[in-house]
JSON list of C-alpha atoms in Angstrom, two decimals:
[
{"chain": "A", "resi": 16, "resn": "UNK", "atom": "CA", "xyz": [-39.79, 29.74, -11.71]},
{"chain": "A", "resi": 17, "resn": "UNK", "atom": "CA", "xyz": [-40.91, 26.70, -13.77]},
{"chain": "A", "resi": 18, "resn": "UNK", "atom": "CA", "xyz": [-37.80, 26.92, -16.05]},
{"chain": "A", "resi": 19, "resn": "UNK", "atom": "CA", "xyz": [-35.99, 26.42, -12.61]},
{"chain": "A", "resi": 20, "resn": "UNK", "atom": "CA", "xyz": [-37.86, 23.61, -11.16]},
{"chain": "A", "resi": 21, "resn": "UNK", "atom": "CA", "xyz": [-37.29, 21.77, -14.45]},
{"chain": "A", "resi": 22, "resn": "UNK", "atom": "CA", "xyz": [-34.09, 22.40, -14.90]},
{"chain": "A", "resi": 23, "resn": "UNK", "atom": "CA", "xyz": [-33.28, 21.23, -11.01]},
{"chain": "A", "resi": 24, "resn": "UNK", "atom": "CA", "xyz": [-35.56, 17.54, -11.91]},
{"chain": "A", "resi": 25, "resn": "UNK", "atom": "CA", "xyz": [-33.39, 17.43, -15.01]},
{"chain": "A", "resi": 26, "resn": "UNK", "atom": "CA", "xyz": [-29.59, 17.65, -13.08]},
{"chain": "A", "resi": 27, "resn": "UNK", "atom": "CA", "xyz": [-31.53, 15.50, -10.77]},
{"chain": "A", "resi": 28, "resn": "UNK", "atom": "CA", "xyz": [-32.25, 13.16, -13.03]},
{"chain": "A", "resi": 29, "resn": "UNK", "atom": "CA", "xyz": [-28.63, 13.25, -14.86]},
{"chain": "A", "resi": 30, "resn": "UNK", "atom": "CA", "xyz": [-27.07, 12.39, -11.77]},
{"chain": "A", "resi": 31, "resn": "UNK", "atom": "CA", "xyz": [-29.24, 10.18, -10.57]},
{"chain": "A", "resi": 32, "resn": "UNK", "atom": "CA", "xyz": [-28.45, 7.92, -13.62]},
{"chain": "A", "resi": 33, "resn": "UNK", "atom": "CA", "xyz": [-24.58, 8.52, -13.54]},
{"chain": "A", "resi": 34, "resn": "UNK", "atom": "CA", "xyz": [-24.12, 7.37, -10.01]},
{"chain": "A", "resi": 35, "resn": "UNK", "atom": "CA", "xyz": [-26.29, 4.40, -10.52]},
{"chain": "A", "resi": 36, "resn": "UNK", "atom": "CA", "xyz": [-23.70, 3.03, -13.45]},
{"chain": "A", "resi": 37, "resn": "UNK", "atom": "CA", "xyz": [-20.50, 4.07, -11.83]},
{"chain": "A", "resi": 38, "resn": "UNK", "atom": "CA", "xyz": [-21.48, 3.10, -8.30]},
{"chain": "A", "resi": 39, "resn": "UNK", "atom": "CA", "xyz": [-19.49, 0.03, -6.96]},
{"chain": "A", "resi": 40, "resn": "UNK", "atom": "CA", "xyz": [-22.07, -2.97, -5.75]},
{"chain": "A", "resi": 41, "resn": "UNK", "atom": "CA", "xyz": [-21.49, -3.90, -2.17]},
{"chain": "A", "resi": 42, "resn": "UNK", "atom": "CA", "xyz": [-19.47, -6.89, -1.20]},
{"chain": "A", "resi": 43, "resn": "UNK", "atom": "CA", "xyz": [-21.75, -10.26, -1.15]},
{"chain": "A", "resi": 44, "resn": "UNK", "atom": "CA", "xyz": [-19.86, -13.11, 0.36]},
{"chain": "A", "resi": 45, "resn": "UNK", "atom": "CA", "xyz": [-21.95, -15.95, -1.13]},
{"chain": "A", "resi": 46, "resn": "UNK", "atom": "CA", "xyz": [-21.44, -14.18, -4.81]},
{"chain": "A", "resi": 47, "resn": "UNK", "atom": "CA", "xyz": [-17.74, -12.67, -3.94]},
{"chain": "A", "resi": 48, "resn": "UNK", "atom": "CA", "xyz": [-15.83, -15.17, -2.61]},
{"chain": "A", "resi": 49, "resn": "UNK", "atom": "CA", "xyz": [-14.10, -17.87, -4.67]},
{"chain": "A", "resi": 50, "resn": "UNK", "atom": "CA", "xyz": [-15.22, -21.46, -4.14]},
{"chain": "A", "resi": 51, "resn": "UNK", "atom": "CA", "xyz": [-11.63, -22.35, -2.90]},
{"chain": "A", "resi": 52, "resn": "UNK", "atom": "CA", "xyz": [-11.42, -19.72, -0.35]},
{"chain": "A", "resi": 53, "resn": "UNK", "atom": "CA", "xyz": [-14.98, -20.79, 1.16]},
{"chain": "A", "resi": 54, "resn": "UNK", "atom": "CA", "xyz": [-14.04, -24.22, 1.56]},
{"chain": "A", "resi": 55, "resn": "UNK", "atom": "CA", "xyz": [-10.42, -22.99, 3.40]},
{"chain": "A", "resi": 56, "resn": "UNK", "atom": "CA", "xyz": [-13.07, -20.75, 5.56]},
{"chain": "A", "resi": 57, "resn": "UNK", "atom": "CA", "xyz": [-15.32, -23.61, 6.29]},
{"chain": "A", "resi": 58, "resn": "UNK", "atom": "CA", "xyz": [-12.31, -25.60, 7.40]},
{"chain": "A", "resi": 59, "resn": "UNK", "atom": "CA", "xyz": [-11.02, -22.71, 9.50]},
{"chain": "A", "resi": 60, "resn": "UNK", "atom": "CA", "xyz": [-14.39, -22.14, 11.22]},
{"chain": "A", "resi": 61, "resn": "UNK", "atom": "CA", "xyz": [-14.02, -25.21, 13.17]},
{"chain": "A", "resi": 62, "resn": "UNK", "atom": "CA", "xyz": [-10.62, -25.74, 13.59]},
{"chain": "A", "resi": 63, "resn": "UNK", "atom": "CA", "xyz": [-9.19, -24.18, 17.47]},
{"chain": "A", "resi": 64, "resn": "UNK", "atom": "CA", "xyz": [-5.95, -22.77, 15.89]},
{"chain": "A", "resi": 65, "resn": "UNK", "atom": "CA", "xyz": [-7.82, -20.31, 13.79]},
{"chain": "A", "resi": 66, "resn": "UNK", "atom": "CA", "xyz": [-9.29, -18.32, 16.63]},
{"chain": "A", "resi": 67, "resn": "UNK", "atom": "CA", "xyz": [-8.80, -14.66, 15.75]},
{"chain": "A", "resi": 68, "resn": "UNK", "atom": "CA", "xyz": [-7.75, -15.19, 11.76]},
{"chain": "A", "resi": 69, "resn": "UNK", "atom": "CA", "xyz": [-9.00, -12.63, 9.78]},
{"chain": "A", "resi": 70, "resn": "UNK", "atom": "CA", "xyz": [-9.76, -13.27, 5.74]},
{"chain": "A", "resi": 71, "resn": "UNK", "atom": "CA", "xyz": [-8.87, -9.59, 3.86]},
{"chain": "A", "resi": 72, "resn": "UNK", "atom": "CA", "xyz": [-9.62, -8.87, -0.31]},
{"chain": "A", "resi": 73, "resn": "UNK", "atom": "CA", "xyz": [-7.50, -6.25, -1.45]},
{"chain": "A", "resi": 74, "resn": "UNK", "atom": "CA", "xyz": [-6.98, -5.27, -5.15]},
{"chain": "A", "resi": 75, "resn": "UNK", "atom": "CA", "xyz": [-3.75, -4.78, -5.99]},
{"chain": "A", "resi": 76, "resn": "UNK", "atom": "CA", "xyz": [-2.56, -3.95, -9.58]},
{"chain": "A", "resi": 77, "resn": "UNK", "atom": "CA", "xyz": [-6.24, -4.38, -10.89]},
{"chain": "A", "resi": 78, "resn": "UNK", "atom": "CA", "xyz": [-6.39, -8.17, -9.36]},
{"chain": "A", "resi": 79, "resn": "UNK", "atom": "CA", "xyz": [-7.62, -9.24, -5.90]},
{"chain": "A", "resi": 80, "resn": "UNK", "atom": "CA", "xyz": [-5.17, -10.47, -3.46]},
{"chain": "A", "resi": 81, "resn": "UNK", "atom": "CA", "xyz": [-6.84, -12.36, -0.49]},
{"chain": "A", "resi": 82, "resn": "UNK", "atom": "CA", "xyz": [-4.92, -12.17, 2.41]},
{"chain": "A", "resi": 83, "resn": "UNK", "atom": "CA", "xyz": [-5.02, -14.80, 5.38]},
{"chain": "A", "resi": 84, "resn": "UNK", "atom": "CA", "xyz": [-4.03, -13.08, 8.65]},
{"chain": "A", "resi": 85, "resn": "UNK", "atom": "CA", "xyz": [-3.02, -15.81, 11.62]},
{"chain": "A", "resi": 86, "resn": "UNK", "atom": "CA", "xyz": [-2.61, -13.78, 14.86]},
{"chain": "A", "resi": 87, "resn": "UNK", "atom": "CA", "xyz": [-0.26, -15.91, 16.30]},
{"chain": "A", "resi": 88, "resn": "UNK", "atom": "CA", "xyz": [1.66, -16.65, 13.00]},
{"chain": "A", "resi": 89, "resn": "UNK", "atom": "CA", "xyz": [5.53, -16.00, 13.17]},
{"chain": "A", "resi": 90, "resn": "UNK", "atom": "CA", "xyz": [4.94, -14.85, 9.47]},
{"chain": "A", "resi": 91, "resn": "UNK", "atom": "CA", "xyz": [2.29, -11.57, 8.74]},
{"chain": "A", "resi": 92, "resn": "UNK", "atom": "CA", "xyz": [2.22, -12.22, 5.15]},
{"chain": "A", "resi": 93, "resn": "UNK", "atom": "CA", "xyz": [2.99, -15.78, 4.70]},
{"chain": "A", "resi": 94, "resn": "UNK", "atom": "CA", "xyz": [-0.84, -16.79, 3.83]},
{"chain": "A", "resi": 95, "resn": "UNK", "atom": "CA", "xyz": [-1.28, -14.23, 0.34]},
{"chain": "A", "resi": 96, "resn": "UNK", "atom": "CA", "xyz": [-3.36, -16.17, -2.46]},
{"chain": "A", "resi": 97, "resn": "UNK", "atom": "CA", "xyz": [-4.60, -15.05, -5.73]},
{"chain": "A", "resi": 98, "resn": "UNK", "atom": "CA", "xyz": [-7.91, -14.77, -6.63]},
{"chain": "A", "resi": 99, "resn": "UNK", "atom": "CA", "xyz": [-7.61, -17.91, -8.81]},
{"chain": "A", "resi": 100, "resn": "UNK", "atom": "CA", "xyz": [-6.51, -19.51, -5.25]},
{"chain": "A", "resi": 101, "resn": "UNK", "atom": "CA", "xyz": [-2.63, -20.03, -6.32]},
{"chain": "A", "resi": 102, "resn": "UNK", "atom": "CA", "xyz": [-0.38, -18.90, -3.20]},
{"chain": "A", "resi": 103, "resn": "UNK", "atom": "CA", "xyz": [1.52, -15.97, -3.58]},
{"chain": "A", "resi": 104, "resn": "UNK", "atom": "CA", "xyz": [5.27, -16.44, -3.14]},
{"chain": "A", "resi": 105, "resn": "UNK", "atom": "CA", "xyz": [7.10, -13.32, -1.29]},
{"chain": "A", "resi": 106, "resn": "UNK", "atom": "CA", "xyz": [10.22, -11.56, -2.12]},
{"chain": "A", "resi": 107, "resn": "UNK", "atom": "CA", "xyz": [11.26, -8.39, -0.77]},
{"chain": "A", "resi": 108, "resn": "UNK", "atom": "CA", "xyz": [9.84, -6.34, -3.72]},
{"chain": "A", "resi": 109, "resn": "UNK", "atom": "CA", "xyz": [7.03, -8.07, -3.97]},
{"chain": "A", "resi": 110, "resn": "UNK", "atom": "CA", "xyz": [6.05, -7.66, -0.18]},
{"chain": "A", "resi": 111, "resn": "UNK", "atom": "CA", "xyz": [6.78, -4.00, -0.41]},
{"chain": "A", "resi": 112, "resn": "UNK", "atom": "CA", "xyz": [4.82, -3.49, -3.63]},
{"chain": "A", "resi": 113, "resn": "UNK", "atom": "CA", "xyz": [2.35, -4.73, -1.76]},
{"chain": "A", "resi": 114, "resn": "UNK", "atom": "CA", "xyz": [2.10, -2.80, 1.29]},
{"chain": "A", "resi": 115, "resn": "UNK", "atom": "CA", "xyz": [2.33, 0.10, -0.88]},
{"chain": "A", "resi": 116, "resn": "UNK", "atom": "CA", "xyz": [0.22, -0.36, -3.69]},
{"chain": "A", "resi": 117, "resn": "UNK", "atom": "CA", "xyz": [-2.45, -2.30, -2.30]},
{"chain": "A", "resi": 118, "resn": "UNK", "atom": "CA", "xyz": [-6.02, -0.53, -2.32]},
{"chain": "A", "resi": 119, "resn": "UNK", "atom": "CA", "xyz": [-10.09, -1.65, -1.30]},
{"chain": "A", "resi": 120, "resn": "UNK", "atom": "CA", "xyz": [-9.30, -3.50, 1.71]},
{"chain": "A", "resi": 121, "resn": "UNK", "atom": "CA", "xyz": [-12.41, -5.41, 2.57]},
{"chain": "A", "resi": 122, "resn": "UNK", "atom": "CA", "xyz": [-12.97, -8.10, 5.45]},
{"chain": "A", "resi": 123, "resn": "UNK", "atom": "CA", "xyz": [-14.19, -11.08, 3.61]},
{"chain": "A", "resi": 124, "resn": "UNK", "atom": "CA", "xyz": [-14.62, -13.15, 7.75]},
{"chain": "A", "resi": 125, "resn": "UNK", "atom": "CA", "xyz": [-13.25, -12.89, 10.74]},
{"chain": "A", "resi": 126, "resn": "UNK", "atom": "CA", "xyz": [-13.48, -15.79, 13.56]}
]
């Protein structure tokens, strides 16, 4: 019965330590989020016209993509920056690569 006990605290133990270095750290805003894309927030928190945008990360070909959503935009994807803060210019591929291959959507703020 001992043998078992140890051998259970042992697996324990084993994965224990393997989730702890492949788990993925929760999203932290303040330690996330690019400078540029806080100061584009802090101008959209107090600005009328931005009532109901919605700031998304999503990783896309092992880069983030930070998507600004505009409900009453005429354009859905028009506002697509890289996480270096460069604007992402759309083509048909590129769009569709996108909605396709686009992966750990997270809500970075939402007004």
């Amino acid at each position: 019965m001992k043998n078992v006990i140890y051998i259970i605290l042992i697996l324990l133990f084993v994965l224990t330590a393997c989730q702890k270095e492949n788990s993925v750290q929760p999203f932290n805003y303040e330690r996330d989020t690019p400078a540029w894309l806080k100061v584009k927030i802090d101008s959209m928190a107090t600005a009328p016209d931005y009532i109901g945008t919605v700031v998304y990360r999503y990783e896309l070909h092992k880069q983030f993509i930070y998507h600004i959503m505009f409900p009453i935009s005429s354009c859905a994807y028009c506002e697509l920056y890289l996480h270096d803060g460069s604007k992402v210019q759309l083509s048909e591929n590129l769009l569709s690569d996108f909605l396709q291959n686009r992966t750990n959507e997270i809500i970075i703020w939402a007004r």
